[in-house]
Short mmCIF file of C-alpha atoms in Angstrom, two decimals:
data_model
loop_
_atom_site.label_atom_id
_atom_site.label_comp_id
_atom_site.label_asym_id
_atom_site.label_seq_id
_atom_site.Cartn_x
_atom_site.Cartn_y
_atom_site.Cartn_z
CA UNK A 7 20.33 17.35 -39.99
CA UNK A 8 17.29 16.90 -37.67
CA UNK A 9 17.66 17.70 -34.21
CA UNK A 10 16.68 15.51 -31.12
CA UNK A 11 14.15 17.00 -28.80
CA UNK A 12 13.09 16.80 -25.33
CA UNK A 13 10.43 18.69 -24.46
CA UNK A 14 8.30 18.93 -21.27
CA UNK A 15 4.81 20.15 -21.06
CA UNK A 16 3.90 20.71 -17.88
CA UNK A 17 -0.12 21.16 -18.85
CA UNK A 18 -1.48 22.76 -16.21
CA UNK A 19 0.02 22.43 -13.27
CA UNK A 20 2.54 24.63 -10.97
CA UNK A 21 1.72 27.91 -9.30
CA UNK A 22 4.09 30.79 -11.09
CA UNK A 23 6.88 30.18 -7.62
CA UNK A 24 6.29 26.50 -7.82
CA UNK A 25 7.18 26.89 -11.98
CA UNK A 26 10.32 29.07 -11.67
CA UNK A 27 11.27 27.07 -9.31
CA UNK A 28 11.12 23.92 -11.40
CA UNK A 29 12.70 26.14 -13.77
CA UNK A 30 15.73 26.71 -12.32
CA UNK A 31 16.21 22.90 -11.31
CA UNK A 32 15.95 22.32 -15.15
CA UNK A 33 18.08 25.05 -16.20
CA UNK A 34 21.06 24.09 -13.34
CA UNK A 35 21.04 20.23 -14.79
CA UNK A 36 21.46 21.16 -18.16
CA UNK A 37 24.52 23.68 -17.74
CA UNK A 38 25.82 20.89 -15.51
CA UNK A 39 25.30 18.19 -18.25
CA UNK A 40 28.17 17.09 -20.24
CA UNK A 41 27.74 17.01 -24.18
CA UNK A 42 24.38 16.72 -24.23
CA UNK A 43 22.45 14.68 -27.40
CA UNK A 44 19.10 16.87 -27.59
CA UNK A 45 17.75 20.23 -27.46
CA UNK A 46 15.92 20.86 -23.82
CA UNK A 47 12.35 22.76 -23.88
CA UNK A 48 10.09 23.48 -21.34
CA UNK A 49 5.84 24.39 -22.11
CA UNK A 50 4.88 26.07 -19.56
CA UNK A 51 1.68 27.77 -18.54
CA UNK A 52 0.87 31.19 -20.67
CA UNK A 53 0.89 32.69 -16.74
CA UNK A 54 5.01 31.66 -16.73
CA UNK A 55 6.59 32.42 -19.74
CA UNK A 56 7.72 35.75 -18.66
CA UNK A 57 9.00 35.24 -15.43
CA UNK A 58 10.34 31.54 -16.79
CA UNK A 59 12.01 32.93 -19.23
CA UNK A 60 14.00 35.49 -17.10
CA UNK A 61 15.47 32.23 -14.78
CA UNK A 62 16.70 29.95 -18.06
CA UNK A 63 19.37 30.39 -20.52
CA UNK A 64 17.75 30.66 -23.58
CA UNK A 65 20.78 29.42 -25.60
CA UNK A 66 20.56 25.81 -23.51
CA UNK A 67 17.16 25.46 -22.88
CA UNK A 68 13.72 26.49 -25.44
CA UNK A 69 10.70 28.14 -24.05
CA UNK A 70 7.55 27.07 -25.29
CA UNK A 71 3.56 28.02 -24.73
CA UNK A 72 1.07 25.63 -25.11
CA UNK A 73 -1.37 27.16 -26.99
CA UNK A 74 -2.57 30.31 -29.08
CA UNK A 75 -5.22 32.07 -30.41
CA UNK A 76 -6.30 31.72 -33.90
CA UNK A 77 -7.13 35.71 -34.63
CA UNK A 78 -4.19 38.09 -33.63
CA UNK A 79 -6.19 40.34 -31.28
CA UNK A 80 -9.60 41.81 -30.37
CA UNK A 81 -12.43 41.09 -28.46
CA UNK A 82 -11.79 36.91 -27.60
CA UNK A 83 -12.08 37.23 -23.66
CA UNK A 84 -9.52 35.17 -22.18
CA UNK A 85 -7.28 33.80 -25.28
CA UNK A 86 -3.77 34.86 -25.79
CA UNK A 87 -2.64 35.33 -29.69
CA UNK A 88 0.75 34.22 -31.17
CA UNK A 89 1.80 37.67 -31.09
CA UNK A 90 1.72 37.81 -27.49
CA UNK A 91 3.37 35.26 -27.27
CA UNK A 92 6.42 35.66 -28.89
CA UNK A 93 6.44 39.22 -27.17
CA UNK A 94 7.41 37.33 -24.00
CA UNK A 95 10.09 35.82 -25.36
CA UNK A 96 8.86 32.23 -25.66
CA UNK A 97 10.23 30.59 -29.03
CA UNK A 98 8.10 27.59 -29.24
CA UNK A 99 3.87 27.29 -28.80
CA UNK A 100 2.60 23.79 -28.46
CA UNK A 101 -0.57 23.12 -31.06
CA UNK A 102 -2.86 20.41 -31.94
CA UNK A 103 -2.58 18.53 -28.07
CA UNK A 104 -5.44 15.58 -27.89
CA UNK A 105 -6.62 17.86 -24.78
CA UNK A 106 -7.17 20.89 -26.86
CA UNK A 107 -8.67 18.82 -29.77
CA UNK A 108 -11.09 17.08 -27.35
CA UNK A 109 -11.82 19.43 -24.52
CA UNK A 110 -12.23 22.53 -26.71
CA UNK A 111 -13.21 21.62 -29.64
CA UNK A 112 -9.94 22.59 -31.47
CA UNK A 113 -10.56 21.75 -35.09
CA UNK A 114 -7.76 20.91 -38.29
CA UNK A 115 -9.31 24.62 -39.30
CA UNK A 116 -8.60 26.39 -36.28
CA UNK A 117 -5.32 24.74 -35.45
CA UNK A 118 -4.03 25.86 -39.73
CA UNK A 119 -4.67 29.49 -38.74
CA UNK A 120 -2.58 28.99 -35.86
CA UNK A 121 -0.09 27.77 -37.39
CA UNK A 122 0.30 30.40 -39.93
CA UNK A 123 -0.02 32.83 -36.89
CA UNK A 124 3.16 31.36 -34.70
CA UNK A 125 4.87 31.06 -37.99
CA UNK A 126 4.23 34.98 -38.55
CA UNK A 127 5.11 35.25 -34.94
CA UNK A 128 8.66 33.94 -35.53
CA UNK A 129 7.46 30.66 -33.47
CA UNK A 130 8.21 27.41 -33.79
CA UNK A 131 5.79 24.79 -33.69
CA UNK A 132 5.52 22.00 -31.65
CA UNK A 133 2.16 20.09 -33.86
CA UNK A 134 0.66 17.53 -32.20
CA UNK A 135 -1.17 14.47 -33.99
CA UNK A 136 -2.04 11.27 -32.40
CA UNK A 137 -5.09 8.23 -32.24
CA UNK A 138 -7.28 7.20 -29.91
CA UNK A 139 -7.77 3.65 -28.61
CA UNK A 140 -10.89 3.14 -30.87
CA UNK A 141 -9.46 4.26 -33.71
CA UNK A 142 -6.35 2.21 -32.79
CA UNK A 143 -8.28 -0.82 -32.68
CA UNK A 144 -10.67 -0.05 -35.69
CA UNK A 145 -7.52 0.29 -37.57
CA UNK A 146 -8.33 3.65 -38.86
CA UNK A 147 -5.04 5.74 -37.00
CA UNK A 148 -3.20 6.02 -39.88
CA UNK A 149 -6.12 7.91 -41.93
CA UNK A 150 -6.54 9.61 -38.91
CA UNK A 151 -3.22 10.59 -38.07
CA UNK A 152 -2.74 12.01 -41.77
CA UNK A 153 -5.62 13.47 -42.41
CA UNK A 154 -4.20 15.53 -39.15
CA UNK A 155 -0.73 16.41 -40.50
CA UNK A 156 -2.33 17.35 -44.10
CA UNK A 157 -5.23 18.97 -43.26
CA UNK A 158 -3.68 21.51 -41.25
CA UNK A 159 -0.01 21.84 -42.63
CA UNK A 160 0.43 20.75 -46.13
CA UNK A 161 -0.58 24.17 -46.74
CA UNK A 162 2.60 25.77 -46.10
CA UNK A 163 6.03 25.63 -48.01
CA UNK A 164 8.95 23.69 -47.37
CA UNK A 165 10.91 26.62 -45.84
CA UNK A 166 7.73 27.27 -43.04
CA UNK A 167 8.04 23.57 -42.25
CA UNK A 168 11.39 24.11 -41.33
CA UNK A 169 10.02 25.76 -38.28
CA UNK A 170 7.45 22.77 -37.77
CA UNK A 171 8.47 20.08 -35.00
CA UNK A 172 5.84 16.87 -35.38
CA UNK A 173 4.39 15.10 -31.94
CA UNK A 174 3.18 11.56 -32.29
CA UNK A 175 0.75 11.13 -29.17
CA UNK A 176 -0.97 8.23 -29.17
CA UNK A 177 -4.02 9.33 -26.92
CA UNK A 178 -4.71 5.97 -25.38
CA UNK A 179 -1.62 6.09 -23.86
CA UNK A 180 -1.76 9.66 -22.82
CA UNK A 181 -1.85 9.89 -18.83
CA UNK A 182 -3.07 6.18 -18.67
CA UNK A 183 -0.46 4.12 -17.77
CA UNK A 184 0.05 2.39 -20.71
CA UNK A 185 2.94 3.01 -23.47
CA UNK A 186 3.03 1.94 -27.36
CA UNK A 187 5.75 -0.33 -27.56
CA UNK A 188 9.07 1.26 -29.31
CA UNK A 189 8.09 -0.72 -32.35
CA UNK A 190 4.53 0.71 -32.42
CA UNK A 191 5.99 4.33 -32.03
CA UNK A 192 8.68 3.49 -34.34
CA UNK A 193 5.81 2.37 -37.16
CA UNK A 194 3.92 5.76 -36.84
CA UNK A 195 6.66 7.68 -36.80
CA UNK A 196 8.23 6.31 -40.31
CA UNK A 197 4.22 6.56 -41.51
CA UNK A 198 4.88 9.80 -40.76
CA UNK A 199 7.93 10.49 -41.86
CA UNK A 200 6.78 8.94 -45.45
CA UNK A 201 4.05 11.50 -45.92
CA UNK A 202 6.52 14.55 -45.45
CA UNK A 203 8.48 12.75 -48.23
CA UNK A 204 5.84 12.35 -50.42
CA UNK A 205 4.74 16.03 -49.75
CA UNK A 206 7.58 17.94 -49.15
CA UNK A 207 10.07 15.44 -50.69
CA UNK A 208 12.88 13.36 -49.10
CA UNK A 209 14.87 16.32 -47.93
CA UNK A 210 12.36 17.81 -45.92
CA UNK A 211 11.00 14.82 -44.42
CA UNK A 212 14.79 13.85 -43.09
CA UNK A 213 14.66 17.18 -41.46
CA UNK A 214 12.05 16.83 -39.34
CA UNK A 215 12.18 16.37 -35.82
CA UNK A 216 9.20 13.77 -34.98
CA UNK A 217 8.87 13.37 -31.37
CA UNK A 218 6.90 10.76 -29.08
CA UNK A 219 4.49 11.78 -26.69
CA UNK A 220 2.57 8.83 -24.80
CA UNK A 221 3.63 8.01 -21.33
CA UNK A 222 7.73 8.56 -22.06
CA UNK A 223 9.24 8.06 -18.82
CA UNK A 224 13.00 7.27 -18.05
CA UNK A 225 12.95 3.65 -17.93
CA UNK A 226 11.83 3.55 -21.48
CA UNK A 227 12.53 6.32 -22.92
CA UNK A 228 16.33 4.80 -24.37
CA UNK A 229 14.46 1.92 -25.83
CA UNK A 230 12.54 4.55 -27.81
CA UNK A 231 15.07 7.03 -28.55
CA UNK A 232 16.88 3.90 -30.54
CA UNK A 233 14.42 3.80 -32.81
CA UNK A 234 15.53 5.55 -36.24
CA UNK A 235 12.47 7.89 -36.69
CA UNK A 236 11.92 8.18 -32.86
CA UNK A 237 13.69 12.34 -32.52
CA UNK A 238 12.91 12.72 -28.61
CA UNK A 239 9.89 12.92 -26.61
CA UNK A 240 7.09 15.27 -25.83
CA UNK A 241 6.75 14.72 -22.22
CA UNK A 242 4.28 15.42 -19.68
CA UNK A 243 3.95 13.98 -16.03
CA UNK A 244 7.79 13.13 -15.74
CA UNK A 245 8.19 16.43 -17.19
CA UNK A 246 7.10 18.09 -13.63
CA UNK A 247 10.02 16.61 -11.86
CA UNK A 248 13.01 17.80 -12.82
CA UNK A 249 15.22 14.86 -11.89
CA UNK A 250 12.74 12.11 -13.76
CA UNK A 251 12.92 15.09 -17.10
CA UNK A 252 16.46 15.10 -17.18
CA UNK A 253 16.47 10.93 -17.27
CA UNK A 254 14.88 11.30 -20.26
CA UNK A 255 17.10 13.77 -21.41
CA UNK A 256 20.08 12.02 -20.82
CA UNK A 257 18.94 8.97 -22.50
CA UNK A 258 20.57 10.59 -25.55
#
């Protein structure tokens, strides 16, 4: 049985006060939320984890970094490796964001040996894939989008990809404003869900958590979550608000 997911990612944003504090707010709603549909994670700045992770209850709400290295240690000023990590206590790393792929040159190489790092790590991965609006309208996005997902996981077995969550962002609608409609989402998402199968086989690809990341708010985030392969959202403005997060988190 897959599990629904909400996830925030609060990119980079909050002072370390200003993130425990948002934090906490997340942490009080969901031990005050009754019978709640989806897992709750928060991805928050590799300056938080620790002193996030000391204000939540790990057993009701995930931790997750958004980002790692791709060597496990020596001299790469300024990166943090899986390893470190997990030694905060953080359970999830976020890989493969559009921002990462675009602003730093993250490539399907890179983001494979990270992979198999958090996975050594005892992460979970939150793996990002997603188009942009060109390739939208060239009507290349689904050779993009799998070329994505194979080139850097179809390496591993079926029991690593346990420990793999997929995040559909459709980069043109990434910060912009604009959403895919549910039936968009909903089309990428079965796309994707029919590679798993074909790799992994049926099993494996009903698993799989496969969450939306483009512009999820609370006023459409229930029209999405009805879709069959839609699994929860990867979200990231309304994420930095508790009270708009936990709309999408009740639309379970």
């Amino acid at each position: 049985m897959r599990k629904n997911i909400v996830a925030g990612n609060w990119k980079m944003n909050t002072t370390v006060p200003e993130g425990v504090q948002l934090a906490k707010e997340v942490n009080e709603a969901v031990a005050a939320a009754a019978d709640l549909k989806c897992d709750v994670i928060v991805g928050v700045p590799f300056t938080h984890l620790t002193a996030v992770k000391d204000v939540i209850d790990m057993g009701k709400v995930g931790l997750a970094a958004q980002n790692c290295a791709n060597h496990t240690s020596g001299a790469y000023t300024g990166e943090v490796s899986a390893a470190m990590v997990a030694s905060t206590g953080a359970n999830y790393v976020i890989l493969g964001h559009s921002e990462r792929r675009g602003y730093y040159n993250e490539t399907a190489e890179m983001l494979k040996e990270k992979v198999d790092l958090a996975l050594e790590n005892g992460l979970k991965v939150i793996f990002c894939c997603g188009e942009s609006l060109e390739e939208r309208e060239n009507g290349s996005f689904k050779d993009v989008i799998g070329a994505e997902i194979r080139d850097s996981l179809f390496h591993l077995s079926a029991e690593q990809f346990a420990n793999i969550v997929i995040a559909y962002e459709p980069i043109w609608a990434i910060g912009t404003g604009k959403t895919a409609t549910s039936d968009q989402a909903q089309e990428i998402h079965a796309f994707i869900r029919g590679l798993l199968a074909e790799h992994f086989g049926a099993q494996v690809a009903d698993d799989t958590t496969i969450l939306y990341g483009g512009s999820c708010k609370p006023s459409n985030a229930p029209e999405l979550f009805a879709k069959p392969d839609i699994d929860g959202g990867l979200i990231g403005g309304a994420s930095l608000k508790a009270a708009d997060f936990m709309g999408i988190v009740t639309a379970f």
